[in-house]
XYZ file of C-alpha atoms in Angstrom:
433
model
C 20.927 -16.388 -31.483
C 19.701 -18.360 -28.485
C 21.201 -17.174 -25.218
C 20.903 -19.137 -22.011
C 18.288 -17.549 -19.747
C 19.820 -15.746 -16.805
C 18.672 -17.570 -13.675
C 18.363 -14.234 -11.877
C 16.294 -12.478 -14.530
C 13.185 -12.406 -12.333
C 14.985 -10.250 -9.772
C 17.157 -8.241 -12.151
C 17.173 -4.494 -11.561
C 15.103 -2.615 -14.148
C 14.311 1.069 -14.584
C 12.287 3.341 -16.827
C 15.276 3.270 -19.194
C 14.716 -0.471 -19.638
C 11.445 0.345 -21.383
C 13.296 2.382 -23.981
C 15.860 -0.387 -24.401
C 13.663 -3.455 -24.911
C 10.019 -2.541 -25.620
C 8.396 -1.493 -28.878
C 7.888 2.286 -28.494
C 4.096 2.358 -28.836
C 3.715 4.182 -25.506
C 5.397 7.069 -23.719
C 5.091 6.042 -20.050
C 5.811 8.284 -17.093
C 9.289 8.513 -15.633
C 8.275 6.789 -12.408
C 7.754 3.004 -12.280
C 4.940 1.763 -9.995
C 5.769 -1.326 -7.961
C 2.985 -1.709 -5.379
C -0.593 -0.555 -4.880
C -3.574 -0.979 -2.578
C -6.966 0.616 -3.084
C -6.254 4.034 -4.598
C -2.753 4.256 -3.101
C 0.279 3.460 -5.243
C 4.042 3.467 -4.628
C 6.890 3.748 -7.133
C 10.427 2.307 -7.138
C 11.644 5.189 -4.987
C 8.967 4.610 -2.360
C 7.006 7.732 -3.289
C 3.263 7.460 -2.694
C 0.606 8.566 -5.207
C -3.169 8.914 -5.178
C -4.407 7.071 -8.269
C -7.313 8.833 -10.002
C -6.782 6.868 -13.244
C -7.835 3.310 -12.313
C -5.601 2.098 -15.128
C -7.897 4.022 -17.536
C -11.183 3.096 -15.821
C -10.120 -0.516 -15.235
C -9.365 -1.078 -11.533
C -12.759 0.204 -10.433
C -12.547 -1.711 -7.146
C -9.053 -0.349 -6.575
C -5.758 -2.196 -6.594
C -5.457 -5.580 -4.850
C -9.089 -5.754 -3.742
C -9.178 -8.477 -1.059
C -12.381 -10.209 -2.195
C -11.246 -10.290 -5.815
C -7.809 -11.541 -4.746
C -9.417 -14.313 -2.724
C -11.644 -15.438 -5.599
C -8.710 -15.530 -8.039
C -6.439 -17.349 -5.586
C -9.053 -20.037 -5.020
C -9.504 -20.539 -8.764
C -5.714 -20.570 -9.328
C -5.594 -23.735 -7.279
C -8.565 -25.306 -9.073
C -8.605 -24.940 -12.883
C -6.733 -22.497 -15.149
C -7.498 -23.145 -18.769
C -9.428 -25.330 -21.179
C -9.779 -25.216 -24.927
C -13.220 -24.174 -26.128
C -14.029 -27.771 -26.931
C -15.035 -27.724 -23.243
C -16.982 -25.305 -21.130
C -16.407 -24.554 -17.453
C -18.434 -23.628 -14.389
C -17.110 -20.055 -13.862
C -17.980 -18.961 -17.428
C -21.476 -20.413 -17.114
C -22.022 -18.563 -13.839
C -20.740 -15.264 -15.259
C -22.847 -15.518 -18.426
C -25.921 -16.284 -16.328
C -25.257 -13.318 -14.022
C -24.676 -10.830 -16.853
C -27.756 -11.872 -18.802
C -29.872 -11.683 -15.644
C -28.549 -8.171 -14.914
C -29.008 -6.716 -18.427
C -31.237 -6.729 -21.519
C -29.116 -9.531 -22.969
C -29.836 -13.233 -23.300
C -26.473 -14.431 -24.650
C -22.822 -13.652 -23.887
C -19.536 -14.111 -25.732
C -16.259 -13.703 -23.823
C -12.866 -12.607 -25.088
C -9.819 -10.804 -23.705
C -10.238 -7.080 -24.363
C -12.571 -4.318 -25.453
C -11.115 -4.342 -28.947
C -11.952 -8.026 -29.298
C -15.430 -7.482 -27.866
C -16.082 -4.761 -30.447
C -14.546 -6.879 -33.204
C -16.977 -9.664 -32.282
C -19.906 -7.233 -32.201
C -19.069 -5.809 -35.624
C -18.551 -9.253 -37.156
C -21.866 -10.377 -35.683
C -23.616 -7.331 -37.148
C -22.205 -8.001 -40.619
C -23.117 -11.694 -40.434
C -26.626 -10.909 -39.178
C -27.228 -8.376 -41.952
C -25.781 -10.633 -44.666
C -27.891 -13.583 -43.605
C -31.124 -11.684 -43.015
C -31.008 -9.042 -45.745
C -28.222 -9.884 -48.176
C -24.635 -8.798 -48.914
C -25.647 -5.236 -49.890
C -26.346 -4.428 -46.218
C -22.813 -4.115 -44.868
C -22.037 -0.489 -44.016
C -21.124 0.395 -40.438
C -21.803 3.863 -39.041
C -19.839 5.241 -36.098
C -18.987 8.640 -34.671
C -16.068 10.924 -35.280
C -13.611 11.086 -32.350
C -14.848 7.739 -31.043
C -12.620 4.931 -29.799
C -13.448 1.250 -30.236
C -10.098 -0.547 -30.082
C -6.739 -0.994 -31.779
C -7.328 -3.823 -34.237
C -7.328 -2.615 -37.830
C -11.108 -3.043 -38.031
C -11.957 -1.342 -34.729
C -9.454 1.495 -35.089
C -10.878 2.205 -38.549
C -14.384 2.247 -37.130
C -13.164 4.665 -34.452
C -13.003 7.600 -36.815
C -9.748 9.180 -35.613
C -7.319 9.544 -38.478
C -4.337 9.924 -36.143
C -4.731 6.236 -35.265
C -5.135 4.975 -38.836
C -2.500 6.955 -40.747
C 0.113 4.627 -42.195
C -2.040 1.510 -41.797
C -3.953 1.872 -45.060
C -5.733 0.382 -46.905
C -8.482 0.426 -44.293
C -11.542 -1.827 -44.214
C -14.288 -0.520 -46.533
C -17.940 0.307 -45.952
C -17.376 2.524 -42.893
C -19.025 5.923 -42.349
C -18.364 8.480 -39.609
C -20.772 11.116 -38.349
C -20.524 13.856 -35.691
C -21.451 12.742 -32.171
C -24.804 13.975 -30.814
C -25.885 15.199 -34.278
C -29.329 13.776 -35.004
C -29.615 15.216 -38.513
C -26.247 13.735 -39.519
C -27.444 10.375 -38.199
C -30.648 10.580 -40.239
C -28.667 11.291 -43.373
C -26.165 8.468 -42.801
C -28.323 5.610 -41.525
C -30.025 4.175 -44.590
C -31.066 0.719 -45.721
C -27.518 -0.401 -46.544
C -26.339 0.015 -42.942
C -25.653 -3.177 -40.994
C -24.839 -1.543 -37.662
C -24.451 1.696 -35.783
C -21.850 1.620 -33.020
C -21.723 4.375 -30.407
C -20.316 5.109 -26.962
C -23.037 6.306 -24.546
C -20.331 8.631 -23.260
C -17.289 9.317 -25.425
C -14.099 8.709 -23.457
C -11.094 9.340 -25.694
C -13.159 11.890 -27.608
C -13.171 14.243 -24.617
C -15.487 12.682 -21.995
C -18.682 13.823 -23.731
C -22.007 12.318 -22.566
C -24.414 11.204 -25.228
C -27.590 13.238 -25.509
C -30.493 10.912 -24.582
C -32.531 12.256 -27.503
C -29.658 11.486 -29.858
C -29.324 7.921 -28.606
C -33.094 7.451 -28.854
C -32.959 8.726 -32.441
C -30.255 6.154 -33.230
C -32.516 3.447 -31.788
C -35.431 4.584 -33.957
C -33.291 4.799 -37.103
C -31.882 1.314 -36.541
C -35.400 -0.044 -36.037
C -36.529 1.608 -39.281
C -33.632 0.305 -41.380
C -33.040 -3.100 -39.789
C -29.555 -2.134 -38.564
C -28.214 -3.305 -35.220
C -27.484 -0.721 -32.532
C -24.221 -1.493 -30.710
C -23.358 0.287 -27.467
C -19.645 0.305 -26.691
C -19.606 0.364 -22.880
C -16.002 -0.752 -22.527
C -15.202 2.396 -20.539
C -18.635 3.498 -19.315
C -19.811 0.126 -18.056
C -19.542 -1.826 -14.804
C -20.848 0.909 -12.528
C -18.651 3.716 -13.847
C -21.594 6.047 -14.492
C -23.631 5.120 -11.406
C -25.642 2.316 -12.994
C -24.283 -1.071 -14.004
C -24.266 0.132 -17.627
C -24.874 3.640 -18.908
C -27.669 2.589 -21.285
C -29.921 2.148 -18.246
C -29.818 5.905 -17.621
C -30.486 6.716 -21.283
C -33.631 4.567 -21.483
C -32.320 3.156 -24.740
C -31.799 -0.592 -25.152
C -29.100 -1.637 -27.631
C -29.106 -4.823 -29.669
C -25.491 -5.549 -28.735
C -23.380 -4.256 -25.851
C -19.642 -4.591 -25.322
C -17.809 -4.548 -22.005
C -14.214 -4.963 -20.828
C -11.869 -2.768 -18.731
C -13.493 -2.819 -15.270
C -15.197 -6.148 -15.937
C -12.044 -7.886 -14.706
C -10.678 -5.094 -12.467
C -7.340 -5.509 -14.246
C -7.561 -9.178 -15.185
C -7.959 -9.266 -18.999
C -11.507 -10.056 -20.061
C -14.006 -8.676 -22.552
C -17.637 -9.496 -23.207
C -20.189 -9.073 -25.962
C -23.815 -9.267 -24.865
C -26.803 -9.654 -27.173
C -30.141 -11.380 -27.665
C -30.831 -14.997 -28.556
C -32.289 -14.075 -31.954
C -29.209 -12.092 -32.970
C -26.674 -14.455 -31.364
C -27.822 -17.432 -33.449
C -26.173 -15.861 -36.519
C -22.745 -16.692 -35.090
C -22.870 -20.457 -35.324
C -20.271 -23.054 -34.374
C -16.880 -22.200 -35.878
C -17.874 -18.734 -37.151
C -15.939 -16.900 -34.418
C -13.742 -17.814 -31.495
C -10.796 -17.107 -29.237
C -8.259 -19.217 -27.378
C -8.414 -17.559 -23.972
C -11.905 -16.082 -23.981
C -14.091 -17.329 -21.138
C -11.245 -19.031 -19.283
C -11.951 -19.995 -15.646
C -9.521 -17.464 -14.131
C -10.893 -14.408 -15.934
C -14.539 -15.326 -15.500
C -14.092 -16.082 -11.802
C -12.641 -12.622 -11.270
C -15.329 -10.935 -13.372
C -18.142 -12.650 -11.497
C -16.777 -11.431 -8.168
C -16.404 -7.896 -9.572
C -19.984 -7.991 -10.857
C -21.289 -9.228 -7.501
C -19.608 -6.359 -5.649
C -20.508 -3.554 -8.055
C -24.079 -4.486 -8.949
C -25.541 -3.567 -5.565
C -27.876 -0.584 -4.977
C -25.788 0.838 -2.140
C -22.538 0.565 -4.116
C -23.990 2.289 -7.187
C -25.615 4.974 -5.019
C -22.193 5.760 -3.563
C -20.798 6.253 -7.087
C -23.433 8.931 -7.685
C -22.658 10.499 -4.308
C -18.948 10.617 -5.133
C -19.806 12.189 -8.490
C -21.546 15.083 -6.732
C -18.557 15.647 -4.444
C -15.971 15.651 -7.246
C -18.119 17.700 -9.623
C -18.636 20.308 -6.899
C -14.860 20.599 -6.540
C -14.278 20.748 -10.304
C -16.949 23.402 -10.808
C -15.345 25.547 -8.130
C -11.890 24.949 -9.619
C -13.122 26.079 -13.032
C -14.791 29.138 -11.481
C -11.650 30.087 -9.576
C -9.302 29.553 -12.540
C -11.239 30.322 -15.736
C -7.956 31.027 -17.528
C -7.016 27.346 -17.021
C -10.227 25.290 -17.122
C -13.623 25.244 -18.780
C -16.783 23.644 -17.424
C -16.439 20.025 -16.249
C -18.606 17.288 -17.746
C -19.189 13.573 -17.568
C -21.227 10.948 -15.754
C -20.604 9.138 -12.493
C -16.870 8.769 -11.995
C -15.899 9.305 -15.624
C -15.281 13.047 -15.677
C -13.629 15.493 -18.030
C -12.194 18.907 -17.187
C -11.617 20.834 -20.429
C -8.752 23.263 -20.731
C -9.754 26.904 -21.205
C -9.128 28.557 -24.556
C -5.937 30.172 -23.263
C -4.636 26.777 -22.056
C -5.602 24.642 -25.048
C -3.219 21.816 -25.854
C -1.807 21.682 -22.329
C -3.767 18.935 -20.555
C -0.654 16.749 -20.402
C 1.366 19.612 -18.903
C -1.158 19.848 -16.076
C -1.287 16.105 -15.369
C 2.515 15.930 -15.251
C 2.575 18.635 -12.589
C -0.150 16.849 -10.607
C 1.761 13.566 -10.834
C 4.895 15.242 -9.502
C 2.773 16.345 -6.524
C 1.422 12.824 -5.975
C -1.839 12.705 -7.951
C -2.231 10.484 -11.016
C -4.662 11.850 -13.620
C -5.527 11.034 -17.230
C -6.028 13.081 -20.359
C -8.672 12.729 -23.065
C -6.685 14.308 -25.854
C -4.579 17.473 -25.552
C -7.465 19.640 -24.356
C -9.150 17.637 -21.575
C -8.007 16.372 -18.175
C -9.810 13.106 -17.408
C -10.618 11.782 -13.933
C -11.555 8.117 -13.508
C -10.894 7.150 -9.881
C -11.788 3.748 -8.497
C -15.467 3.543 -7.602
C -14.484 2.954 -3.965
C -12.932 6.447 -3.686
C -13.461 7.967 -0.232
C -14.453 11.498 0.726
C -10.984 12.006 2.202
C -9.367 10.960 -1.090
C -11.680 13.283 -3.032
C -10.607 16.157 -0.785
C -6.928 15.263 -1.189
C -7.224 15.146 -4.967
C -8.835 18.577 -4.906
C -6.014 19.956 -2.741
C -3.352 18.622 -5.102
C -5.147 19.853 -8.224
C -5.309 23.358 -6.760
C -1.616 23.232 -5.922
C -0.912 22.001 -9.445
C -2.814 24.956 -10.907
C -0.493 27.368 -9.085
C 2.587 25.731 -10.632
C 0.864 25.445 -14.011
C 0.225 29.198 -14.007
C 3.766 29.936 -12.872
C 5.102 27.846 -15.754
C 2.884 29.773 -18.165
C 4.306 33.089 -16.942
C 7.862 31.820 -17.431
C 7.190 30.653 -20.999
C 8.165 32.752 -24.044
C 5.376 34.505 -25.893
C 5.656 32.237 -28.975
C 2.873 29.639 -29.311
C 3.592 26.238 -27.831
C 3.941 23.315 -30.205
C 2.726 20.200 -28.468
C 3.958 16.806 -29.591
C 1.042 14.422 -30.111
C 0.437 12.273 -27.052
C -0.489 8.692 -27.964
C -3.590 7.440 -26.193
C -2.655 4.585 -23.841
C -5.915 2.702 -24.404
C -5.840 -0.720 -25.986
C -9.610 -0.978 -25.492
């Protein structure tokens, strides 16, 4: 049935209930509906103000409505929007040049999301191995509790059964090993492996930094077997850990690196970076995308890169890390019945729930949100903090004040609960990678 479009649809009143009425229920969004934001400040339909320590899951790293990014996009909006990939454009050439100059890479491929960037990286690894060694070299090794995207290929590589159940049969030739386990890596990475894909810091897996020795061992094993080492820096990249990409702090150079999320500060873009020698195995027509590398996205990403990749900016990220970690360590010391020891790098931080509060990370973030602080979870047992990289000292102090107030209510709720164990409904991860 084709109904005539309501001329007033753009201004029609909508509420949180509208989500339940018209959208596929793949998410369980909060009750409030954000309508406006600036920097780390956000307002909902009722006019209530929030302090955003989520950055749209480590995406808006320059905050909402950053003026320089807005200006760059507005200028490009009035210049050139889209071309098919039978043509190139100036913004994509400038962005590729800037990213290769700033990293180990010599070649770039652009797409629309982290999932697509990882899909491209994995396809490249298979093609490289097939061409150079033969079809027997096809297995991909990744880590348990990792997250690499929501396509069938990338979610299968991710190694979390909760995201693959019901979507079988899954792609073959995939192996999963424990994160930070060197001996497991040695056993798994043999001559039939085409690629090893790893997050330098696991995000969805609980905000767990990679051990530098472990990542170095992966590099050595890949060199020995001819496999490609892929670093998924979709969440950890673009200044999030205090360097442009986390691999710089690990002193381990990957063969392929993927980026997205903060690369566009909210404008959809993903990137796969690699060397000239490896890139040549994806020839004309072997891979592609309609929107990847469009002038709008690449204009935004170049401006984001220019702002973030400055020594003073990255130094401030490390300074903010010290301030927030100091607060989290004190919070954990003051309330050991609620929180364990915080962990993470830069402004990607995890605050584990204590043994007596396991499974209740979402309960805590809901209380904090009610008090005006937006936080993330990394599974049912970890509260995740990923504020914009421009977070101020005053905002850090305010977040600490609200978290402490939220602990008081969290503990009061625990006292009021019956003695029977809580049964938590699984909370779907909001990432699309």
